[in-house]
XYZ file of C-alpha atoms in Angstrom:
623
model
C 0.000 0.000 0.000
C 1.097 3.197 -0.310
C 0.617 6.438 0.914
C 0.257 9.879 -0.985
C 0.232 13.515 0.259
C -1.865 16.090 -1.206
C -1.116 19.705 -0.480
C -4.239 22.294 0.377
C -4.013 25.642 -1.842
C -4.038 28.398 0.419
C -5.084 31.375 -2.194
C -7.063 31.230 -5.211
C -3.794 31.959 -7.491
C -1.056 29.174 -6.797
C 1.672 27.688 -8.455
C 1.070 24.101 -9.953
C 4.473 21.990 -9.208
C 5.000 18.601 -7.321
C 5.771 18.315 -3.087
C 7.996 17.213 -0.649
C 9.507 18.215 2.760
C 13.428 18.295 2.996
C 16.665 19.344 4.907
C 18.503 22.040 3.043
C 21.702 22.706 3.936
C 22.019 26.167 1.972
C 19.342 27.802 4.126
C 20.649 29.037 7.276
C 19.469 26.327 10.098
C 18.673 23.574 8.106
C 19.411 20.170 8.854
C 20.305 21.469 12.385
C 18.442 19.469 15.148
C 15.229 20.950 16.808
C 12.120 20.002 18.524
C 9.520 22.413 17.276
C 9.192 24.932 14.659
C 10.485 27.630 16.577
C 13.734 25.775 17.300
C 14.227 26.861 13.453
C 15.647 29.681 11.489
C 12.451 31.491 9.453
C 11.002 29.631 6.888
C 11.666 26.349 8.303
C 9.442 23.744 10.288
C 10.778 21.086 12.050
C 10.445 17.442 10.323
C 11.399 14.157 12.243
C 13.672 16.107 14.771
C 15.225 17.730 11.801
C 14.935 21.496 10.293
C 13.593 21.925 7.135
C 12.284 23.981 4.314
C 8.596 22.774 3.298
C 8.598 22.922 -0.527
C 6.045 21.826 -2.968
C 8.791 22.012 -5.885
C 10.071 18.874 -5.090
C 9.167 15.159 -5.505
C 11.247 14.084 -3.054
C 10.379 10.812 -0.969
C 9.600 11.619 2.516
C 10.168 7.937 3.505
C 9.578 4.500 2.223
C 6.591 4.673 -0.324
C 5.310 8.390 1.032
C 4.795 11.160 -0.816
C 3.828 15.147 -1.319
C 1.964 15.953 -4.222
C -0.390 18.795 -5.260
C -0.070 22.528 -5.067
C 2.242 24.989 -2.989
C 3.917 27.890 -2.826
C 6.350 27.845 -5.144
C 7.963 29.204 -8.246
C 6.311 28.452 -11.915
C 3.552 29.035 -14.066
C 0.059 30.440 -12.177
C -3.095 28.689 -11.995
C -6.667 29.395 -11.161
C -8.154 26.904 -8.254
C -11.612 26.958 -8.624
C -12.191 24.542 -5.938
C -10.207 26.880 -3.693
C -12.970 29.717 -1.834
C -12.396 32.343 0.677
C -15.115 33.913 2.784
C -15.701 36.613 5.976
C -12.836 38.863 6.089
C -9.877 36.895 4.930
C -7.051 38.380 2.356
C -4.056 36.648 0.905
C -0.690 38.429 1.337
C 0.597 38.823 -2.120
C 4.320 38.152 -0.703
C 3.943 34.991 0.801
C 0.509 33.772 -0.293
C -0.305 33.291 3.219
C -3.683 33.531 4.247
C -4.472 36.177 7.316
C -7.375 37.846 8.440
C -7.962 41.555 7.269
C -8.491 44.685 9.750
C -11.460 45.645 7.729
C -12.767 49.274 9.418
C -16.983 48.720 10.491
C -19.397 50.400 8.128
C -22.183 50.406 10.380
C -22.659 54.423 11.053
C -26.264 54.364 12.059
C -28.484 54.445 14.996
C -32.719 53.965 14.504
C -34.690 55.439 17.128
C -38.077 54.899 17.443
C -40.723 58.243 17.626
C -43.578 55.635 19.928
C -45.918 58.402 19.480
C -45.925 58.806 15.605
C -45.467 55.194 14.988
C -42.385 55.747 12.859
C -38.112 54.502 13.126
C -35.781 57.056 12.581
C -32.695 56.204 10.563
C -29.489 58.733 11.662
C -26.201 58.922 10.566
C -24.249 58.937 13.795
C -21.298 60.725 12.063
C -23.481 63.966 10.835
C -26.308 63.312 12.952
C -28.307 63.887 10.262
C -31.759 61.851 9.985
C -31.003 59.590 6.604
C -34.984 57.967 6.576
C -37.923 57.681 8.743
C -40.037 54.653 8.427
C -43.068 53.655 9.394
C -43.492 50.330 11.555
C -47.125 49.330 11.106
C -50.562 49.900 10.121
C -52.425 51.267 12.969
C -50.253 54.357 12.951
C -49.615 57.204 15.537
C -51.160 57.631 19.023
C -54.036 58.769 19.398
C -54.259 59.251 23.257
C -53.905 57.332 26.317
C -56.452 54.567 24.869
C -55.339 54.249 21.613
C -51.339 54.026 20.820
C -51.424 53.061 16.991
C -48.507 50.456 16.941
C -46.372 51.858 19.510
C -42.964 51.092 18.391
C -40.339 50.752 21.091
C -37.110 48.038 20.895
C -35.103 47.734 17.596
C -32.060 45.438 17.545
C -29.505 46.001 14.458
C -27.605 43.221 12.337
C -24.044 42.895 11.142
C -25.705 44.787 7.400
C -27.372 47.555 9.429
C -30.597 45.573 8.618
C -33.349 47.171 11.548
C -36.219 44.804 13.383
C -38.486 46.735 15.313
C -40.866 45.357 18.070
C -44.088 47.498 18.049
C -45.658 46.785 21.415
C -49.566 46.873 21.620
C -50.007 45.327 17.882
C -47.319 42.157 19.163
C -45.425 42.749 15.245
C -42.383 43.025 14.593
C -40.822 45.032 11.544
C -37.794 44.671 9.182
C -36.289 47.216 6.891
C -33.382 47.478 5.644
C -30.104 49.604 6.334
C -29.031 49.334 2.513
C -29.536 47.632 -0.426
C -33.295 48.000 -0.831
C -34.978 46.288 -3.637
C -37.074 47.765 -6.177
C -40.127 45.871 -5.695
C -42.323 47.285 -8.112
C -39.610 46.860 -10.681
C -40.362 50.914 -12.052
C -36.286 50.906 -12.454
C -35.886 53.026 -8.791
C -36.422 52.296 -5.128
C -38.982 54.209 -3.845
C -38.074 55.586 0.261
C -37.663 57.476 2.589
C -35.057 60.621 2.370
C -34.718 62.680 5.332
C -37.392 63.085 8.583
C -40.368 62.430 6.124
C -41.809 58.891 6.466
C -43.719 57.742 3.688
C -47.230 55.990 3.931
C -47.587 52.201 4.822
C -47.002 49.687 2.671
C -45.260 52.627 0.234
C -41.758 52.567 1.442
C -39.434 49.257 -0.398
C -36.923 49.785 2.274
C -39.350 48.093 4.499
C -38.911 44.126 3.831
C -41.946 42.743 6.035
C -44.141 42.570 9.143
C -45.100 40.101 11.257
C -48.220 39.802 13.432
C -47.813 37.197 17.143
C -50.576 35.292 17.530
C -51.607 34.459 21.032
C -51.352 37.568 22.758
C -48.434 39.076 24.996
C -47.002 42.828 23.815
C -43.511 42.181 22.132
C -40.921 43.692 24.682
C -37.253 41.773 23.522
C -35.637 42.004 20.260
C -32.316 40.521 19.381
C -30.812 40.229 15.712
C -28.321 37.177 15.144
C -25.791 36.287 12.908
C -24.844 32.682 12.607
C -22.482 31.196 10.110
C -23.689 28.267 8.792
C -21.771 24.907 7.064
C -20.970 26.321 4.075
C -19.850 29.535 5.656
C -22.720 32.263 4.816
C -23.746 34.594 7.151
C -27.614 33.261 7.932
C -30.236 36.176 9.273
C -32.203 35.295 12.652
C -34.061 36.959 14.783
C -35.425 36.196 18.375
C -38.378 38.139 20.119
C -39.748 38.067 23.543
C -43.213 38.451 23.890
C -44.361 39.871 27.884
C -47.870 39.794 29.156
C -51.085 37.774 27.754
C -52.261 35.302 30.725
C -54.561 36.595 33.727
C -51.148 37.192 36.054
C -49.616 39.402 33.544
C -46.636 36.844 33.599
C -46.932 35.111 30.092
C -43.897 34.629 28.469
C -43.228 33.720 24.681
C -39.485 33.305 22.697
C -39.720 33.162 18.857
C -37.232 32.528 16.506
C -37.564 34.083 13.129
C -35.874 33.580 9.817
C -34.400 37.566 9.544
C -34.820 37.210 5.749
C -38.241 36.420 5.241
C -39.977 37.116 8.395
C -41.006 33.338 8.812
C -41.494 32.010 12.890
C -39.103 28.939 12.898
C -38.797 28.303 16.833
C -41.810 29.332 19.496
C -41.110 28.208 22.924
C -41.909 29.005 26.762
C -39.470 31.616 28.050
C -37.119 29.968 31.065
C -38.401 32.912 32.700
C -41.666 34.940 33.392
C -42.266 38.464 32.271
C -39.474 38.732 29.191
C -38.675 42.249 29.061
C -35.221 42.460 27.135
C -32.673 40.191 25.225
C -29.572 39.734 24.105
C -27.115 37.424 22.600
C -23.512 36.751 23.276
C -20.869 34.976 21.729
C -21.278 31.797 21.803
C -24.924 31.720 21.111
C -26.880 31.802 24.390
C -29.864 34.622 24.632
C -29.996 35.804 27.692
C -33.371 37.260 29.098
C -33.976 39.802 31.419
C -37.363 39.371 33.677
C -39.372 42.071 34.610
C -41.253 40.054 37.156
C -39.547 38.061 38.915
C -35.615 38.385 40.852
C -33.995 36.143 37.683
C -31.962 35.912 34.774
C -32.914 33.232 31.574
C -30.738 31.898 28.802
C -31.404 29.916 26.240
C -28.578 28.039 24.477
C -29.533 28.423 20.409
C -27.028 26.411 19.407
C -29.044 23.375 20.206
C -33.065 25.105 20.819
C -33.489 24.696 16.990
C -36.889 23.566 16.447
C -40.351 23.335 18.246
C -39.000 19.791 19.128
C -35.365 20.591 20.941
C -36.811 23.401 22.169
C -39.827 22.161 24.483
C -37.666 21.110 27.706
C -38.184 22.386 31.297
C -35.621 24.912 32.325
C -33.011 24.308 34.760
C -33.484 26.247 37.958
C -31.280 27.689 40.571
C -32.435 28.971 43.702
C -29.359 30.655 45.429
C -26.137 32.220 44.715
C -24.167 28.770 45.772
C -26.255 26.722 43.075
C -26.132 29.380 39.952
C -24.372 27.111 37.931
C -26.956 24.979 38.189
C -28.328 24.091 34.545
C -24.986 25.150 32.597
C -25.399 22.028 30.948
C -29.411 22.888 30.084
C -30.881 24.118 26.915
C -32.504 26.250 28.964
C -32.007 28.023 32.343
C -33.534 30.507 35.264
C -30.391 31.493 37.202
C -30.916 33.367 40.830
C -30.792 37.142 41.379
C -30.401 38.256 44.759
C -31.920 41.677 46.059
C -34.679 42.512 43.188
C -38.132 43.372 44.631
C -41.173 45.539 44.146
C -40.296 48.166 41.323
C -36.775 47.486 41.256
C -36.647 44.305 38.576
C -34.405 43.827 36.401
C -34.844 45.921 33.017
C -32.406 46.736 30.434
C -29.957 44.078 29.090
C -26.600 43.988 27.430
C -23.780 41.459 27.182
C -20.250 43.235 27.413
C -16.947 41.425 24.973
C -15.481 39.482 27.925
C -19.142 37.715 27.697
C -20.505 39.093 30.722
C -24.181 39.706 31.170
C -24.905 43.126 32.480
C -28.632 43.740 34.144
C -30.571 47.665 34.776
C -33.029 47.700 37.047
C -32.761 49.011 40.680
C -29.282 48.428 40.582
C -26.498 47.142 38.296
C -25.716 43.655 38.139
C -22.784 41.635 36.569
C -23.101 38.375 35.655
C -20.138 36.204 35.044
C -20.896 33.131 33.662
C -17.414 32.252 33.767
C -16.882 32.397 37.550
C -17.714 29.830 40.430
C -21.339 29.520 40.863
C -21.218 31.760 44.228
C -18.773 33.989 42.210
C -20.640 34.951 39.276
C -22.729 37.897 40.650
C -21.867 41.446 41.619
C -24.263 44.474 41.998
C -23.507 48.443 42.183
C -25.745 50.621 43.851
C -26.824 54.175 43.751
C -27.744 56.551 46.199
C -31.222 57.442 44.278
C -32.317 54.004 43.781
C -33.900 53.623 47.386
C -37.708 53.170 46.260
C -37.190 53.749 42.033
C -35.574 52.055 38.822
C -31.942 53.320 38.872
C -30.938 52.609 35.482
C -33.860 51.891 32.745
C -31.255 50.752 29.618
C -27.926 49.762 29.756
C -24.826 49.210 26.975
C -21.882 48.295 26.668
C -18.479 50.170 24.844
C -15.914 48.081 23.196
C -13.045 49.858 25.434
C -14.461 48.764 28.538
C -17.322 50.986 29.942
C -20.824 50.384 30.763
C -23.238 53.026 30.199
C -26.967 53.518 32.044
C -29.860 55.390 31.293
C -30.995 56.675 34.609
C -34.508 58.488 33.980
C -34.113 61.733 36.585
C -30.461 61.423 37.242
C -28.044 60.985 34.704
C -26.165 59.414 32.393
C -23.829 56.653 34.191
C -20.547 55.298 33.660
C -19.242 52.153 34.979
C -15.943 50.802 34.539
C -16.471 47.249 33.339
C -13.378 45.226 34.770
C -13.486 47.254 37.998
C -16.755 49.143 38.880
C -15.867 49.992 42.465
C -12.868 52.096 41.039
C -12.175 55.873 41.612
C -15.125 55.935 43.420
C -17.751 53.478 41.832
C -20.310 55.055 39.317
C -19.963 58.314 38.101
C -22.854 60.295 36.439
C -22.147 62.513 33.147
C -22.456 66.687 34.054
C -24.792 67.787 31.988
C -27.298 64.591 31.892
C -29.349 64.866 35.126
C -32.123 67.098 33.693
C -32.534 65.053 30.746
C -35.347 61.998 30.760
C -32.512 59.400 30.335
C -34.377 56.255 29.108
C -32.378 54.258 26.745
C -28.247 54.385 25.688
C -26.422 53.047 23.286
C -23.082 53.046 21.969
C -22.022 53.826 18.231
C -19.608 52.922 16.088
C -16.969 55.940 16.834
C -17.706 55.178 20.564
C -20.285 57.623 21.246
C -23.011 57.705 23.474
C -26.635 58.280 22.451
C -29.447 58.949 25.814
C -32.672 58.480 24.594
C -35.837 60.482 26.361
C -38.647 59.264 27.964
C -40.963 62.008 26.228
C -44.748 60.166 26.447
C -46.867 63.324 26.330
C -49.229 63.022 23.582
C -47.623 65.758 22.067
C -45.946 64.573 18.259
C -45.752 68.354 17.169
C -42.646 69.342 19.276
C -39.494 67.493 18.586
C -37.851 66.263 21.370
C -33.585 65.210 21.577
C -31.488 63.003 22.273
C -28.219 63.887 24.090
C -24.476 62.710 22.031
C -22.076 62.080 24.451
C -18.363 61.861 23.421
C -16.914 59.818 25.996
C -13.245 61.520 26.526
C -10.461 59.717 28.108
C -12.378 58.863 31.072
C -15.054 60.172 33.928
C -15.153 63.860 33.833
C -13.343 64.170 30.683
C -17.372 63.745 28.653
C -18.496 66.324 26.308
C -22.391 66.638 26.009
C -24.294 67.716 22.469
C -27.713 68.595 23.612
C -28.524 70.099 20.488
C -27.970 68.656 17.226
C -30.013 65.404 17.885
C -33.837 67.637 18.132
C -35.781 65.926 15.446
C -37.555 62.905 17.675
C -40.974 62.568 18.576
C -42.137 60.665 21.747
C -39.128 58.741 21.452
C -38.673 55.536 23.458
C -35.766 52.842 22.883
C -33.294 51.194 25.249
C -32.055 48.528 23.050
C -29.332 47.183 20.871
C -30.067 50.172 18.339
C -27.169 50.507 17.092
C -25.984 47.014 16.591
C -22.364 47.423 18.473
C -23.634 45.130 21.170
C -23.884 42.450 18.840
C -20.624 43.234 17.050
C -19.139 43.431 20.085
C -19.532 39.751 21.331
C -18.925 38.164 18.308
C -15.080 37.538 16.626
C -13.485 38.247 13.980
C -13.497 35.332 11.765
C -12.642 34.197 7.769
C -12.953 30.658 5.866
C -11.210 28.602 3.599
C -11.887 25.469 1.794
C -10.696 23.481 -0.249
C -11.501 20.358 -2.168
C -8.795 17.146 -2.346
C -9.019 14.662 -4.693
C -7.925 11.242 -3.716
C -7.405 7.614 -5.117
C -8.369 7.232 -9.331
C -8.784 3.783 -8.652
C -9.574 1.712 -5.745
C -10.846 3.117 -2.323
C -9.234 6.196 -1.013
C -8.063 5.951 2.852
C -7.623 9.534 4.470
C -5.315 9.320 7.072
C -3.482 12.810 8.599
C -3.797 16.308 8.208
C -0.621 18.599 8.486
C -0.438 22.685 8.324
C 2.142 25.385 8.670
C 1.513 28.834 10.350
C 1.235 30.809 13.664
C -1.430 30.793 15.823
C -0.893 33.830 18.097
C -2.917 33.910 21.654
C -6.115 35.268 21.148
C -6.852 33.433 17.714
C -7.465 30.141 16.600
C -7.642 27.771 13.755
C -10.900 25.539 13.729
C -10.732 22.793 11.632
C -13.745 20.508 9.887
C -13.619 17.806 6.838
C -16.545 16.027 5.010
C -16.148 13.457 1.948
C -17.924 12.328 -0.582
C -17.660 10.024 -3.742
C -17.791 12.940 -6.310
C -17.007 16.743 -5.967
C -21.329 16.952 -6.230
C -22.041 14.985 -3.440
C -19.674 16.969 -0.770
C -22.616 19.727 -0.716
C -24.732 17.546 1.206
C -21.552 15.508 3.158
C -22.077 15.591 7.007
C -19.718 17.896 8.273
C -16.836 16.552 10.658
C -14.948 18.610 13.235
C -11.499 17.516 13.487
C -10.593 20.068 16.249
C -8.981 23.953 16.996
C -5.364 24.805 17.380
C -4.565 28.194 19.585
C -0.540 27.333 19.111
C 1.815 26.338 16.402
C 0.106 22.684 16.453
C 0.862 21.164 12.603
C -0.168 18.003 12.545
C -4.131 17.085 13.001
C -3.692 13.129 12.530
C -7.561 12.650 13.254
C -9.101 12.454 10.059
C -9.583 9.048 9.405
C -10.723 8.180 13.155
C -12.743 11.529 13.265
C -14.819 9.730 9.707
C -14.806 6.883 11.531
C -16.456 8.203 15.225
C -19.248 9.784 12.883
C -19.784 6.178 11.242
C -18.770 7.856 7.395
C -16.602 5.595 4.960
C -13.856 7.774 3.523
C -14.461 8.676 -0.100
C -12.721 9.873 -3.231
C -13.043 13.454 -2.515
C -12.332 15.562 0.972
C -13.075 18.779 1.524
C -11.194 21.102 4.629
C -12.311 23.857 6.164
C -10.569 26.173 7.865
C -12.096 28.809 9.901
C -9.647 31.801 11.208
C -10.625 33.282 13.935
C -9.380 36.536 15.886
C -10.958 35.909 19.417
C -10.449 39.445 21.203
C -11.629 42.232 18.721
C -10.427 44.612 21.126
C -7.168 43.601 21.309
C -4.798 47.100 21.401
C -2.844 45.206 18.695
C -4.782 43.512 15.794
C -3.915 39.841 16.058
C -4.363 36.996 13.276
C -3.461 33.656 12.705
C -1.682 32.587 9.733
C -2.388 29.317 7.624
C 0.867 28.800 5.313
C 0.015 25.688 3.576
C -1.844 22.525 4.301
C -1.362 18.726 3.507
C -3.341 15.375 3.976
C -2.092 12.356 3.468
C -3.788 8.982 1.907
C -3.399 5.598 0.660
C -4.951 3.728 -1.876
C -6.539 -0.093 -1.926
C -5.312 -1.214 -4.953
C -1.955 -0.459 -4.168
C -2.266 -3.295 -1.027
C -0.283 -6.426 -2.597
């Protein structure tokens, strides 16, 4: 029998030539003795206790009957790969033809705020502060008085394309439209919108994609836009909404899933707790819920609630600080929150970039799911907050604050990592006379305050305070001015989508397709690459194989593991096919997924992927 190597292109232009690995005395180091590939001068890897210069121009024997074959990095005549693909934010370095991921600079400048009164979203550009579009969100239209509230608008949550979904309360819909890109649905050769502070009529606008009416009752209160990348690497729209209210006790709770492209409900379930008043997602996929009613905090891992089906399980329940890690292992969870009573409950909801869950209510709470069950929870206080909400909506920056909308007293900053410094809490001069209701956080680091403005009264704007944040507490600059165009407004949600981006990592693909044996079966054995895996990033490897290069598309997917360090060899292909009960076939496709795990790293950090190689061996060749 013998065994082949095939080498993985690494850009979409390589050099055809044949492979091998060998000791070359002209280069500086090689041949010398080492143990790993730092042990070597640059360029080299270390092979059998050796040092030596990978090269794919060579048809060298590696030992007895083995063999590198395929593409590399090397001199000769340029090819196109077409079953070579790159996705997500990866570049090729046109000096090495490594493959790295790209500091791409975020294009998301806008913040929608929703004018409750007049039933409309406005669209601003948080670099001019100029209103771009106002949309309406339904078809009931403005308030009318205290007994009729048209469709009463109030959450919107923001996707990684500045895609909006807004939760209009009393009417229990939810609204998409889109940040850019709008279609011409009529097909009259423009796209008819929105331009300025002048919403257009219902069902007029083609920036608005569609609405969606809950049955069943409960007034929508949580919205939270997710991105997931599926398994063949495209970014796939979602959705979740929290529905609040409906039953006799006011206590109903409702979590949909929907499909953010079409509108369509994929997933309803019971919430893991009562009275779902905000969401939000971090990471690695959990939505955590904020209750309005009762002293807790839900989650609900997404990653496996998927359907109806995986979805209708009882929640696991903790009942003191000692036992809060009860139900880590659950699809779904109620974890304890010490201290919340009467009109204090929890409110506002944000996840911060270290993945820690950050609670408003009558006092600030950190959760850190990461921590010892007794560990996990710490809460900040305020000298207001005796009998009151202190902080109605709450966000997090991606250098390390945490803002809060307190209604009658200010705008506060919290230092994330260590809230009890220089003092604790401070409160922004120039916010306490402002109806703080919602914050948010914008692209440049900004800070938006949102009024509470609920007087029947959509003739006189009303505005929203821009805070530039400075080097640190006292250093803020207010703009109470330029922001004066809003009309009842009310939002204390993700609305600018930085909450999202914020908990999420940077991340690229590659794959590939090998071709194996031209006769007899094809036995993949291991899987070897070259580059640096810095800390803070990570390679995540995954194969699937099928019998011709059509079939892979619908191949079950095998993970064959993550490298954070210079790991090059992944010998686990054939026994990772063979825990998943799959034969090996003709054709294997790798993927590689690079990802940059802290985004707000001072430095920006990638790993590198160099080249790639699996070996196999062929049946008829047995004698």
């Amino acid at each position: 029998m013998k065994t082949w190597w095939t080498l993985l292109p690494c850009a979409l232009v390589l050099w055809a030539c044949g492979g091998g690995k060998q000791t070359d005395p002209n280069v500086s180091g090689g041949g010398s003795p080492c143990v790993q590939d730092r042990d070597c001068a640059g360029g080299l890897t270390c092979e059998a206790g050796l040092c030596a210069r990978h090269s794919a121009c060579s048809s060298s024997p590696l030992a007895d009957a083995m063999y590198t074959a395929g593409f590399g990095n090397c001199e000769g005549d340029a090819v196109s790969l077409a079953q070579g693909s790159l996705s997500g934010t990866l570049t090729v370095d046109a000096q090495d033809g490594a493959i790295r991921l790209t500091k791409t600079e975020e294009k998301k400048t806008h913040i929608w705020i929703v004018n409750t009164g007049q039933a409309t979203v406005s669209k601003i550009d948080t670099e001019s502060l100029q209103e771009v579009g106002r949309y309406r969100t339904g078809p009931w239209g403005a308030r009318q008085n205290q007994f009729n509230a048209g469709d009463d608008p109030s959450r919107t949550s923001i996707n990684s394309v500045g895609d909006a979904f807004v939760g209009n309360r009393l009417t229990q819909s939810l609204t998409k439209i889109h940040g850019a890109g709008c279609p011409d649905a009529d097909g009259d050769g423009e796209v008819t919108t929105s331009h300025g502070n002048t919403a257009l009529d219902w069902k007029q606008d083609e920036c608005v994609a569609w609405y969606r009416v809950f049955a069943g009752g409960g007034q929508v209160r949580g919205v939270a836009a997710q991105d997931v990348v599926d398994s063949s690497g495209s970014v796939q729209s979602y959705v979740w909404v929290a529905s609040y209210g409906g039953d006799s006790t006011g206590q109903y709770a409702r979590i949909r899933k929907l499909n953010g492209s079409t509108g369509d409900v994929l997933v309803e379930t019971d919430s893991p707790v009562d009275g779902a008043y905000g969401l939000a997602l971090d990471g690695h996929g959990n939505l955590w819920i904020a209750s309005n009613v009762s002293a807790s905090l839900g989650r609900i891992d997404t990653t496996r609630c998927t359907d109806n089906l995986s979805c209708d399980v009882q929640a696991c329940v903790s009942t003191g600080l000692a036992d809060n890690g009860n139900g880590d292992e659950c699809i779904k969870q109620s974890v304890f929150l010490p201290g919340y009573a009467g009109t204090q409950m929890p409110y506002g909801i944000t996840v911060d970039s270290k993945q820690r869950v950050w609670l408003a209510g009558g006092f600030v709470t950190r959760y850190d799911p990461s921590e010892a069950s007794a560990s996990r929870i710490e809460q900040f206080t305020f000298p207001w907050a005796a009998t009151q909400i202190a902080v109605h909506g709450i966000s997090a920056s991606a250098d390390g604050w945490i803002w809060g909308a307190s209604l009658d007293s200010g705008v506060v900053r919290i230092h994330a990592d260590n809230p009890t410094a220089s003092g604790g809490p401070t409160v922004v001069a120039g916010t306490t006379t402002h109806k703080n209701k919602g914050v948010a956080v914008d692209v440049q680091g900004k800070v938006w305050s949102i009024p509470l403005q609920q007087d029947f009264d959509t003739a006189t704007p009303d505005v929203a305070l821009v805070i530039d944040p400075g080097t640190g507490p006292g250093d803020e600059t207010v703009d109470a001015t330029s922001v004066d165009f809003l009309y009842e407004p009310y939002t204390y949600s993700d609305m600018t989508g930085t909450q999202l981006r914020n908990v999420l990592p940077n991340y690229g693909t590659l794959r590939t397709i090998l071709q194996g044996c031209d006769d007899g079966a094809t036995q993949w054995s291991n899987l070897v690459w070259n580059g640096e895996v810095p800390v803070g990033t990570q390679l995540i490897f995954q194969v699937r194989t099928g019998a011709t290069r059509s079939s892979l598309a619908a191949a079950q997917w095998v993970n064959l593991g993550s490298a954070t360090s210079a790991t090059s060899l992944l010998s686990a292909v054939d026994r990772a096919l063979e825990e998943a009960d799959l034969q090996p076939r003709r054709y294997l496709e790798v993927e590689v997924q690079l990802q940059r795990l802290d985004i707000h790293a001072s430095s920006f950090l990638t790993p590198t992927l160099r080249w790639l190689e699996a070996s196999y061996s062929c049946d008829q060749d047995i004698l």
